[in-house]
Short mmCIF file of C-alpha atoms in Angstrom, two decimals:
data_model
loop_
_atom_site.label_atom_id
_atom_site.label_comp_id
_atom_site.label_asym_id
_atom_site.label_seq_id
_atom_site.Cartn_x
_atom_site.Cartn_y
_atom_site.Cartn_z
CA UNK A 1 129.88 17.71 -110.81
CA UNK A 2 129.97 19.41 -107.61
CA UNK A 3 131.65 16.44 -105.31
CA UNK A 4 132.40 17.85 -101.70
CA UNK A 5 130.26 20.63 -99.11
CA UNK A 6 132.94 22.42 -99.50
CA UNK A 7 133.48 22.69 -103.24
CA UNK A 8 129.87 24.62 -103.23
CA UNK A 9 131.15 27.12 -100.97
CA UNK A 10 134.34 28.00 -103.52
CA UNK A 11 133.93 30.74 -104.63
CA UNK A 12 136.80 30.42 -106.85
CA UNK A 13 135.60 31.02 -109.97
CA UNK A 14 132.53 33.10 -108.42
CA UNK A 15 130.94 35.66 -111.30
CA UNK A 16 128.02 36.90 -109.36
CA UNK A 17 125.10 34.55 -111.33
CA UNK A 18 126.05 31.04 -113.43
CA UNK A 19 127.74 29.75 -109.91
CA UNK A 20 124.18 30.15 -107.92
CA UNK A 21 121.64 29.12 -109.80
CA UNK A 22 118.04 29.16 -108.55
CA UNK A 23 117.32 27.38 -105.83
CA UNK A 24 113.49 27.95 -104.98
CA UNK A 25 111.29 26.42 -107.26
CA UNK A 26 107.18 27.00 -106.39
CA UNK A 27 104.45 25.09 -107.62
CA UNK A 28 104.24 21.87 -110.00
CA UNK A 29 104.97 19.22 -107.31
CA UNK A 30 102.96 16.00 -107.63
CA UNK A 31 103.84 15.23 -103.69
CA UNK A 32 101.36 17.22 -102.46
CA UNK A 33 102.38 15.76 -99.01
CA UNK A 34 105.09 17.63 -98.58
CA UNK A 35 102.59 20.64 -97.16
CA UNK A 36 100.75 18.97 -94.69
CA UNK A 37 101.66 18.84 -91.00
CA UNK A 38 102.77 15.63 -90.58
CA UNK A 39 105.77 15.96 -92.88
CA UNK A 40 106.80 19.40 -91.92
CA UNK A 41 106.39 18.51 -88.77
CA UNK A 42 109.01 15.51 -89.52
CA UNK A 43 111.88 17.51 -91.47
CA UNK A 44 111.99 19.68 -88.79
CA UNK A 45 113.04 16.74 -86.48
CA UNK A 46 115.11 15.19 -89.03
CA UNK A 47 117.19 19.08 -89.29
CA UNK A 48 116.85 18.46 -85.17
CA UNK A 49 118.48 15.39 -85.32
CA UNK A 50 121.04 15.46 -87.86
CA UNK A 51 122.01 18.58 -86.57
CA UNK A 52 121.95 17.37 -83.04
CA UNK A 53 123.83 14.55 -84.56
CA UNK A 54 126.99 16.53 -85.78
CA UNK A 55 127.37 18.73 -82.76
CA UNK A 56 127.32 16.03 -80.28
CA UNK A 57 129.01 13.76 -82.73
CA UNK A 58 132.16 16.55 -83.25
CA UNK A 59 131.91 17.46 -78.94
CA UNK A 60 129.65 20.18 -79.44
CA UNK A 61 128.36 20.37 -76.24
CA UNK A 62 126.86 24.23 -76.94
CA UNK A 63 128.71 27.24 -77.53
CA UNK A 64 127.67 28.93 -81.08
CA UNK A 65 125.51 25.64 -81.74
CA UNK A 66 123.07 25.86 -79.12
CA UNK A 67 120.70 28.92 -79.28
CA UNK A 68 119.77 27.77 -83.73
CA UNK A 69 118.96 23.75 -81.88
CA UNK A 70 117.14 25.20 -79.27
CA UNK A 71 114.29 26.70 -81.82
CA UNK A 72 114.74 24.33 -83.87
CA UNK A 73 113.78 22.28 -80.76
CA UNK A 74 110.82 24.43 -79.65
CA UNK A 75 109.69 25.05 -83.85
CA UNK A 76 110.23 20.98 -83.94
CA UNK A 77 107.87 19.87 -80.76
CA UNK A 78 105.35 22.86 -82.20
CA UNK A 79 104.30 21.20 -85.17
CA UNK A 80 104.73 18.17 -83.41
CA UNK A 81 101.56 18.84 -81.11
CA UNK A 82 100.22 20.77 -83.69
CA UNK A 83 100.54 17.63 -86.08
CA UNK A 84 99.20 15.16 -82.96
CA UNK A 85 95.88 17.52 -82.59
CA UNK A 86 95.58 17.29 -86.12
CA UNK A 87 95.09 13.77 -85.61
CA UNK A 88 93.37 13.35 -83.09
CA UNK A 89 90.88 16.62 -84.15
CA UNK A 90 89.95 14.13 -87.06
CA UNK A 91 87.52 12.10 -85.45
CA UNK A 92 86.46 14.97 -82.91
CA UNK A 93 83.93 17.51 -83.14
CA UNK A 94 85.66 20.25 -81.79
CA UNK A 95 88.10 22.22 -84.74
CA UNK A 96 91.31 22.45 -83.18
CA UNK A 97 93.45 25.96 -82.39
CA UNK A 98 96.68 26.13 -84.47
CA UNK A 99 97.57 29.49 -84.24
CA UNK A 100 99.04 29.87 -81.13
CA UNK A 101 103.26 29.10 -80.38
CA UNK A 102 102.06 28.59 -77.06
CA UNK A 103 103.82 24.84 -76.12
CA UNK A 104 101.49 24.76 -73.07
CA UNK A 105 98.79 26.09 -75.05
CA UNK A 106 99.36 23.77 -77.66
CA UNK A 107 99.53 20.83 -74.90
CA UNK A 108 97.15 21.63 -73.45
CA UNK A 109 94.40 21.55 -76.11
CA UNK A 110 95.71 17.73 -77.04
CA UNK A 111 95.10 16.81 -73.72
CA UNK A 112 92.05 17.60 -74.40
CA UNK A 113 91.79 15.01 -77.76
CA UNK A 114 93.49 12.34 -76.02
CA UNK A 115 91.44 12.77 -72.92
CA UNK A 116 87.85 12.61 -75.11
CA UNK A 117 89.20 9.75 -77.06
CA UNK A 118 89.56 7.56 -73.79
CA UNK A 119 92.91 8.09 -73.99
CA UNK A 120 94.50 7.82 -69.59
CA UNK A 121 95.41 10.82 -69.09
CA UNK A 122 97.43 9.84 -65.62
CA UNK A 123 100.37 7.85 -67.56
CA UNK A 124 103.87 8.55 -66.35
CA UNK A 125 105.38 8.67 -70.29
CA UNK A 126 102.41 11.79 -70.23
CA UNK A 127 103.61 13.46 -67.15
CA UNK A 128 107.19 14.29 -67.59
CA UNK A 129 106.67 15.14 -71.81
CA UNK A 130 104.14 18.33 -70.55
CA UNK A 131 106.94 19.05 -67.77
CA UNK A 132 109.52 18.72 -70.65
CA UNK A 133 107.11 21.27 -72.85
CA UNK A 134 106.58 23.69 -70.12
CA UNK A 135 110.49 23.94 -69.40
CA UNK A 136 111.42 24.79 -73.02
CA UNK A 137 107.92 26.84 -72.94
CA UNK A 138 108.93 29.02 -69.50
CA UNK A 139 112.81 29.01 -71.41
CA UNK A 140 111.56 30.67 -74.11
CA UNK A 141 107.71 31.59 -74.15
CA UNK A 142 107.54 33.70 -77.38
CA UNK A 143 109.56 31.49 -78.91
CA UNK A 144 112.17 34.68 -79.88
CA UNK A 145 114.81 34.41 -77.12
CA UNK A 146 117.07 31.53 -79.42
CA UNK A 147 116.32 33.45 -82.40
CA UNK A 148 117.37 36.68 -81.65
CA UNK A 149 119.93 38.99 -79.13
CA UNK A 150 117.10 40.90 -78.21
CA UNK A 151 113.55 41.58 -77.65
CA UNK A 152 111.62 43.61 -79.61
CA UNK A 153 112.26 46.81 -77.79
CA UNK A 154 115.94 46.23 -77.79
CA UNK A 155 116.19 44.25 -73.80
CA UNK A 156 118.24 41.91 -74.58
CA UNK A 157 117.30 38.13 -73.55
CA UNK A 158 119.21 37.09 -70.49
CA UNK A 159 122.15 34.35 -71.25
CA UNK A 160 121.29 31.40 -71.58
CA UNK A 161 123.47 27.80 -71.08
CA UNK A 162 121.97 24.72 -73.18
CA UNK A 163 123.40 21.52 -72.48
CA UNK A 164 122.66 19.54 -75.48
CA UNK A 165 122.39 16.03 -73.87
CA UNK A 166 119.79 16.68 -72.28
CA UNK A 167 118.46 18.70 -75.10
CA UNK A 168 118.87 15.34 -77.45
CA UNK A 169 117.16 13.23 -75.05
CA UNK A 170 114.12 15.98 -73.90
CA UNK A 171 113.38 16.11 -77.66
CA UNK A 172 113.99 12.71 -78.40
CA UNK A 173 111.03 11.76 -75.81
CA UNK A 174 108.65 14.45 -76.96
CA UNK A 175 108.98 13.85 -80.24
CA UNK A 176 108.54 9.73 -79.36
CA UNK A 177 105.73 10.42 -77.10
CA UNK A 178 103.38 12.77 -79.77
CA UNK A 179 104.86 10.59 -82.47
CA UNK A 180 103.35 7.31 -80.72
CA UNK A 181 100.28 8.92 -79.95
CA UNK A 182 98.95 10.02 -83.76
CA UNK A 183 100.20 6.61 -84.57
CA UNK A 184 97.90 4.43 -82.13
CA UNK A 185 95.22 7.14 -82.24
CA UNK A 186 94.96 6.43 -85.85
CA UNK A 187 95.20 2.79 -85.78
CA UNK A 188 92.40 2.85 -83.31
CA UNK A 189 90.53 5.32 -85.40
CA UNK A 190 90.90 2.61 -88.77
CA UNK A 191 89.83 -0.86 -86.97
#
């Protein structure tokens, strides 16, 4: 039995087959919740939190972890937006459009659902979250600037510095707001 992470990485007895067991298993999952937008959004949120916590505690205030962490934030926010949109769409006549990766468009769609459900559009936290989402979208409009060194035409992306502490706070603010919105809407729908 493997006791430590480093033991998993030990290749001293690697024979090319027996050490690498099949690790992808399809079907036969009794937990259908694992394939919901809510769960997938939650899992990316947790992945970011765990990796960011480790980077922060190790005092990696950016460096080689900043691009993957920014991409993980962008994807986590996209999934949380889509999950929250679906929560609101359950009680609305308008079908959601989840085929976009544009965070601002998704945010605007969510705002329309929220307004139709009677949620005020003027609260301070909502305006702040909108600004944070707009900033993330502006930094990486297509969601590829922090995944690849160049665009599809081979042009290098602009070098961008990401401050880890600010990224953690922005992600937490957005996710907390969206989670709160989904929870309040769900509870109001049950009343």
